[in-house]
């Protein structure tokens, strides 16, 4: 028998390991930074929980201490921490979980040498602290909405150590998978460190090939699951995209929903983007060309590129993003007269490959390594096309930003890229970009050549740009789907979790 949640109660604790503008490494931050505001606009009483990183402390946000000496048991230790309050742009309360030794570090998860050695302790602390804090403030949230492996322990705690706690008797957990490629893996010896009972370590529990997976903890124990596009929700149930979890995801398919991410147009709109030297919209596209010229100057690329196609790529540098394909077509692209601008941060291997591929053409190819939000905006505005040759892409946000900026996406037809980009048809003049399917340089090159042919016909190109700029991927529709889910989510029967 399922226990349903009441219609009217919709208090939601939204737990994420990053959210703009407080801390960001990728798309999760964009989502966690804008979805809570959209939920609030739809009447949800939502509060956000985040770790208090150094970058957040130094960010100049208006904060106030809320709780000191929060006591969080973790393994055999009792860790004390503080909670600090701030707010989102539209007034959603944000609770920042502070513990200097865990979060006051140069980066969020890793250095260039690799992951922080104590990520399990860090995110177990955050997960447990959030539940203890909920009890302290006396809000038995209807839904605790968790995101990715960093918060995967929350659903597990609710179904183990808190299973019989009357305070959480009506609290459901929703776990959103933003990227199945990051499983949060740790040695099984650490089970006690995160305060999980030994009987959860088995194939239907948190075990993943002999190790603990915090992502799997979320997948197994959450009352419902979502992922960030309808296509990705299907893909992850197959061996090609399932990272070995396709079986359990298939089993949970009745409670697995694909909800496309939205775009925060208050941040990503060319007519009011403070990062652009020349704001523009559909009525003055000539200004887009001035942004291109300024970008070429900024990156010291040849002025002659002004009248040539300019490709941009803004991406984490990882195998997922298809950097290997770009490396293989770079020479040919340059040979065809195009320019390429890459902004990326991540794995050294891909950084070196890209730098090598660009090596001898500094007038045509610019590579900037590092995380640079401001430059990202100028590239999206200044480039003619945006490249996303991803191996897999749960949703992808950059292609949606590009559409709004009149920058044409060239993407691999996978996950959210396939859901949002429609191949342009020069006959009917329908479509908003270019897609290819096989993960091969030949397929990418073929798509690029199609794009270049249209680029050479300015009138048709303008139709294509216009189609993209008119698209609406704002949060409202997707936020409504989350609200519907918050209302209908059912608690998995307790008996499923009793051994
Ligand atoms: P993912 O979450 O897999 O990294 P998304 O396309 O969903 O990919 O989101 C990426 C977000 O991070 C976008 O907002 C993009 O502009 C931004 N981004 C990625 N790399 C960089 C970078 N090096 N500098 C600035 N912004 C970046």
XYZ file of C-alpha atoms in Angstrom, residues 8-450:
443
model
C -1.705 21.205 -0.288
C 1.472 20.511 1.645
C 4.465 21.337 -0.444
C 7.406 22.238 1.676
C 10.554 21.273 -0.154
C 14.156 21.102 1.039
C 16.323 21.409 -2.068
C 19.787 19.996 -1.390
C 22.573 20.538 -3.857
C 26.357 20.610 -3.735
C 26.464 23.715 -5.939
C 24.161 26.543 -7.025
C 24.741 29.829 -8.806
C 25.714 32.431 -7.774
C 27.162 30.832 -4.625
C 29.346 28.071 -6.142
C 29.549 26.553 -9.609
C 31.462 23.949 -11.575
C 28.806 23.086 -14.171
C 25.179 22.802 -15.176
C 23.998 21.511 -11.792
C 24.765 24.940 -10.356
C 22.699 26.673 -13.026
C 19.757 24.392 -12.285
C 20.011 24.611 -8.487
C 20.471 28.371 -8.794
C 17.336 29.015 -10.815
C 14.822 26.183 -10.282
C 14.117 27.101 -6.617
C 13.091 30.620 -7.659
C 10.833 29.175 -10.368
C 9.284 26.800 -7.796
C 8.677 29.662 -5.422
C 6.877 31.550 -8.199
C 4.562 28.529 -8.410
C 3.772 28.693 -4.712
C 6.136 26.064 -3.331
C 7.646 26.765 0.091
C 11.165 25.833 -0.945
C 14.446 26.207 0.932
C 17.890 25.418 -0.399
C 20.754 23.695 1.419
C 24.364 24.098 0.236
C 27.835 23.546 1.685
C 29.579 26.779 2.665
C 32.631 26.783 0.405
C 35.477 29.283 0.400
C 34.245 30.724 -2.898
C 30.856 31.341 -1.249
C 32.429 32.936 1.819
C 34.411 35.271 -0.409
C 31.490 35.989 -2.731
C 30.276 39.061 -0.860
C 26.764 37.682 -0.208
C 24.671 39.126 2.533
C 24.532 36.425 5.217
C 23.601 35.977 8.841
C 24.540 33.241 11.276
C 21.536 31.060 11.996
C 22.721 28.149 14.113
C 26.010 27.537 15.800
C 27.083 24.195 17.141
C 24.980 21.928 14.988
C 25.977 18.451 16.171
C 26.407 15.894 13.424
C 27.323 12.302 14.271
C 29.487 10.759 11.599
C 30.848 7.301 12.255
C 32.299 7.352 15.740
C 32.745 11.121 15.751
C 30.502 13.998 16.646
C 31.248 16.904 14.330
C 30.143 20.409 15.167
C 29.300 22.949 12.509
C 27.380 26.135 11.840
C 24.509 27.109 9.576
C 24.468 30.475 7.876
C 21.483 31.947 6.074
C 21.364 33.840 2.830
C 18.761 34.160 0.045
C 18.404 33.646 -3.681
C 17.654 36.548 -6.000
C 13.925 36.074 -5.455
C 14.073 35.502 -1.719
C 14.256 31.721 -1.316
C 16.069 30.972 1.981
C 19.446 29.320 1.448
C 21.061 27.467 4.353
C 24.822 27.247 4.086
C 26.372 24.395 6.058
C 29.681 25.579 7.366
C 32.539 23.474 8.544
C 35.872 25.063 7.844
C 38.000 21.917 7.660
C 35.618 20.307 5.142
C 34.540 23.118 2.853
C 36.875 26.099 3.188
C 39.116 24.949 0.324
C 40.248 26.354 -3.022
C 37.889 24.099 -5.022
C 34.570 22.339 -4.630
C 35.459 18.691 -5.211
C 38.971 18.272 -6.515
C 42.301 19.800 -7.410
C 44.129 19.210 -10.693
C 45.753 16.217 -8.940
C 42.403 14.547 -8.332
C 39.419 14.377 -5.985
C 39.763 15.510 -2.386
C 40.608 12.381 -0.360
C 37.777 12.972 2.119
C 34.859 13.657 -0.238
C 32.857 10.920 1.461
C 33.213 12.590 4.859
C 32.491 16.007 3.336
C 29.237 15.063 1.652
C 28.130 12.616 4.328
C 28.484 15.514 6.753
C 26.454 17.801 4.479
C 23.716 15.175 3.985
C 23.373 14.286 7.636
C 23.631 17.909 8.763
C 20.743 18.860 6.461
C 18.441 16.276 8.078
C 19.479 17.231 11.603
C 18.923 20.874 10.738
C 15.435 20.125 9.356
C 14.540 18.667 12.752
C 16.083 21.621 14.572
C 14.016 24.161 12.677
C 10.999 21.893 13.050
C 10.049 21.595 9.379
C 9.070 18.030 8.462
C 9.519 18.738 4.763
C 7.075 17.044 2.414
C 9.838 16.445 -0.066
C 13.588 16.496 0.203
C 14.813 17.034 -3.325
C 18.368 15.759 -3.731
C 20.759 16.178 -6.639
C 23.554 13.872 -7.792
C 25.881 11.672 -5.740
C 26.847 14.389 -3.280
C 23.377 14.149 -1.725
C 22.694 10.463 -2.462
C 23.051 9.592 1.220
C 19.987 11.635 2.171
C 17.436 9.145 0.728
C 19.514 6.314 2.231
C 19.474 7.927 5.696
C 15.709 8.421 5.484
C 15.202 4.716 4.763
C 17.704 3.431 7.325
C 18.665 5.454 10.382
C 15.538 7.639 10.181
C 13.118 4.941 8.994
C 11.212 4.897 12.270
C 11.632 8.555 13.126
C 8.104 10.007 13.377
C 9.451 13.429 12.390
C 10.185 12.210 8.842
C 7.235 9.789 8.654
C 5.681 11.764 5.799
C 8.847 13.066 4.170
C 9.426 11.735 0.651
C 12.748 11.954 -1.145
C 13.212 12.837 -4.777
C 16.600 12.193 -6.350
C 17.567 13.967 -9.567
C 20.317 12.468 -11.679
C 22.164 15.219 -13.502
C 24.928 12.935 -14.710
C 25.160 9.188 -14.249
C 28.851 9.349 -15.119
C 29.729 10.529 -11.616
C 28.888 7.743 -9.203
C 30.499 8.969 -5.980
C 32.583 5.839 -5.384
C 34.363 5.065 -2.131
C 36.015 2.088 -0.489
C 33.621 -0.229 1.323
C 35.707 0.098 4.490
C 34.255 3.581 4.801
C 30.660 2.438 5.284
C 30.791 3.150 9.008
C 32.323 6.593 8.395
C 29.116 7.715 6.717
C 26.977 6.146 9.448
C 25.292 3.569 7.231
C 24.439 0.172 8.737
C 26.447 -2.766 7.305
C 23.324 -4.451 5.905
C 22.997 -1.828 3.110
C 26.146 -3.123 1.435
C 24.750 -5.508 -1.151
C 23.716 -5.442 -4.801
C 20.227 -4.100 -4.091
C 21.760 -1.529 -1.747
C 24.735 0.807 -2.055
C 27.259 -1.683 -3.438
C 28.698 -0.954 -6.854
C 31.398 -3.360 -8.024
C 32.733 -3.888 -4.520
C 32.644 -0.224 -3.560
C 30.122 2.167 -2.043
C 28.315 4.347 -4.596
C 26.529 7.391 -3.243
C 24.755 7.814 -6.574
C 23.400 4.310 -6.270
C 22.304 5.099 -2.709
C 20.131 7.855 -4.174
C 18.820 5.655 -6.974
C 17.890 2.791 -4.646
C 16.477 4.627 -1.663
C 14.729 7.701 -3.106
C 10.957 7.493 -3.356
C 11.090 8.885 -6.894
C 13.780 9.675 -9.442
C 14.103 12.249 -12.135
C 16.701 13.020 -14.703
C 17.192 16.131 -16.747
C 15.710 15.271 -20.142
C 13.194 12.756 -21.477
C 15.762 11.240 -23.861
C 18.344 10.740 -21.093
C 15.692 9.106 -18.884
C 15.343 6.428 -21.575
C 19.049 6.200 -22.422
C 20.179 5.472 -18.854
C 18.057 2.314 -18.875
C 20.317 0.870 -21.597
C 23.806 -0.654 -21.295
C 25.323 2.048 -23.540
C 24.493 4.881 -21.132
C 23.676 3.102 -17.862
C 27.206 2.735 -16.382
C 26.124 -0.678 -15.117
C 23.102 0.788 -13.306
C 20.714 0.243 -16.226
C 19.210 -2.805 -14.500
C 18.216 -1.000 -11.309
C 17.082 2.048 -13.255
C 14.855 -0.132 -15.395
C 13.419 -1.694 -12.261
C 12.611 1.788 -11.007
C 11.247 3.019 -14.337
C 7.695 3.472 -13.001
C 9.117 6.136 -10.686
C 11.695 7.628 -13.056
C 10.782 10.817 -14.913
C 12.631 12.891 -17.507
C 12.128 16.619 -16.950
C 14.051 18.962 -19.224
C 16.107 21.632 -17.490
C 15.091 25.213 -18.029
C 17.094 28.297 -18.827
C 17.392 31.332 -16.604
C 16.769 34.105 -19.126
C 17.416 36.761 -16.488
C 21.074 35.703 -16.750
C 21.196 34.450 -20.336
C 19.597 37.034 -22.625
C 21.677 39.010 -25.109
C 19.618 42.186 -24.754
C 20.429 42.610 -21.068
C 23.690 40.748 -20.627
C 26.125 42.965 -18.701
C 29.087 40.870 -19.905
C 28.559 41.908 -23.539
C 30.082 45.038 -25.003
C 27.129 45.306 -27.416
C 23.780 44.001 -26.153
C 21.415 42.916 -28.931
C 18.197 41.158 -29.783
C 16.399 40.002 -32.920
C 15.751 43.547 -34.052
C 19.427 44.556 -34.179
C 21.428 41.484 -35.125
C 24.183 43.721 -36.501
C 25.238 44.194 -32.891
C 25.954 40.472 -32.684
C 28.608 40.983 -35.359
C 30.189 43.740 -33.234
C 30.409 41.299 -30.328
C 32.153 38.870 -32.657
C 34.686 41.496 -33.639
C 35.296 42.399 -29.992
C 35.771 38.724 -29.123
C 38.311 38.272 -31.922
C 40.192 41.262 -30.517
C 39.979 40.053 -26.940
C 41.393 36.651 -27.907
C 43.917 38.118 -30.373
C 42.528 36.177 -33.301
C 42.939 37.305 -36.908
C 40.673 40.206 -37.827
C 40.009 38.438 -41.115
C 37.843 35.962 -39.195
C 35.224 38.687 -38.928
C 33.710 37.440 -42.166
C 34.429 33.768 -41.614
C 32.540 31.227 -39.533
C 33.606 31.251 -35.880
C 32.993 28.145 -33.760
C 32.828 28.256 -29.981
C 33.007 25.527 -27.378
C 32.520 26.085 -23.641
C 32.877 22.936 -21.714
C 34.266 20.857 -18.946
C 37.216 19.088 -20.530
C 36.347 15.424 -20.135
C 35.766 12.349 -22.254
C 32.020 12.981 -21.995
C 32.173 16.226 -23.934
C 33.687 14.761 -27.118
C 36.847 16.888 -27.067
C 38.555 14.018 -28.925
C 36.283 14.594 -31.922
C 37.004 18.301 -32.016
C 40.740 17.591 -31.905
C 40.366 15.346 -34.958
C 38.482 17.880 -37.093
C 40.367 20.999 -35.996
C 42.852 21.037 -38.898
C 40.144 20.607 -41.497
C 37.993 23.309 -39.947
C 40.881 25.757 -40.008
C 41.693 24.665 -43.535
C 38.117 25.553 -44.510
C 38.758 29.072 -43.250
C 36.965 28.846 -39.905
C 38.086 30.076 -36.519
C 37.707 28.142 -33.252
C 37.408 29.435 -29.687
C 37.535 27.001 -26.776
C 36.958 27.767 -23.116
C 37.387 24.769 -20.875
C 38.487 23.473 -17.549
C 39.031 19.923 -16.437
C 41.229 17.003 -17.309
C 44.838 17.701 -18.222
C 44.755 15.039 -20.962
C 42.143 16.888 -23.028
C 43.714 20.242 -22.312
C 47.020 19.026 -23.793
C 45.326 17.403 -26.794
C 43.422 20.584 -27.613
C 46.459 22.792 -27.120
C 48.447 20.528 -29.408
C 45.746 20.580 -32.068
C 45.602 24.372 -31.908
C 49.375 24.737 -31.603
C 50.442 26.202 -34.884
C 47.457 28.471 -35.629
C 47.209 31.059 -32.817
C 45.591 33.473 -35.295
C 42.751 30.995 -35.951
C 42.317 28.971 -32.780
C 42.123 30.373 -29.257
C 42.098 28.134 -26.207
C 41.487 29.538 -22.759
C 41.865 27.153 -19.860
C 40.019 27.843 -16.648
C 36.559 28.676 -15.431
C 35.555 32.097 -16.728
C 31.856 32.898 -16.515
C 32.221 36.315 -18.065
C 34.154 35.074 -21.111
C 31.604 32.256 -21.509
C 28.920 34.897 -22.129
C 31.051 36.731 -24.687
C 31.849 33.522 -26.569
C 28.188 32.527 -26.705
C 27.390 35.967 -28.123
C 30.389 36.342 -30.414
C 30.604 32.912 -32.012
C 28.509 31.982 -35.042
C 28.148 28.357 -33.988
C 28.477 26.403 -30.776
C 30.000 22.940 -30.784
C 28.735 20.181 -28.497
C 29.984 16.841 -29.836
C 29.193 15.073 -26.547
C 29.456 11.325 -26.145
C 26.435 11.627 -23.890
C 24.655 14.715 -22.579
C 22.027 14.429 -19.839
C 20.517 17.796 -20.752
C 23.118 20.359 -21.731
C 22.430 23.997 -21.068
C 24.936 25.738 -23.272
C 23.053 24.818 -26.457
C 19.907 26.451 -25.039
C 21.858 29.595 -24.138
C 23.367 29.627 -27.630
C 19.923 29.486 -29.251
C 18.839 32.612 -27.377
C 22.021 34.414 -28.511
C 21.518 33.545 -32.190
C 24.489 31.189 -32.107
C 23.742 27.996 -33.963
C 24.347 24.715 -32.081
C 26.087 21.833 -33.832
C 25.495 18.875 -31.546
C 25.644 15.140 -31.268
C 22.112 13.685 -31.188
C 22.132 12.397 -27.640
C 20.159 13.052 -24.425
C 18.983 16.616 -23.949
C 20.824 17.749 -27.073
C 18.572 15.497 -29.127
C 15.514 16.778 -27.248
C 16.270 20.474 -27.792
C 17.971 20.720 -31.183
C 16.012 20.171 -34.383
C 18.003 19.640 -37.567
C 17.631 22.646 -39.867
C 15.966 21.847 -43.168
C 16.884 24.395 -45.878
C 13.733 23.529 -47.875
C 11.120 24.087 -45.194
C 13.356 26.516 -43.245
C 12.372 24.692 -40.067
C 14.868 23.725 -37.361
C 17.317 25.417 -35.008
C 20.681 23.694 -35.472
C 22.653 20.742 -36.812
C 22.944 17.230 -35.440
C 24.982 14.119 -36.075
C 24.698 10.644 -34.613
C 27.703 8.325 -34.867
C 30.442 9.374 -32.458
C 32.986 9.819 -35.237
C 34.994 12.711 -36.688
C 33.486 11.946 -40.111
C 29.929 12.361 -38.831
C 30.860 15.574 -37.041
C 32.579 16.912 -40.148
C 29.542 16.129 -42.263
C 27.321 18.122 -39.887
C 29.838 20.969 -39.869
C 29.897 21.076 -43.656
C 26.100 21.256 -43.776
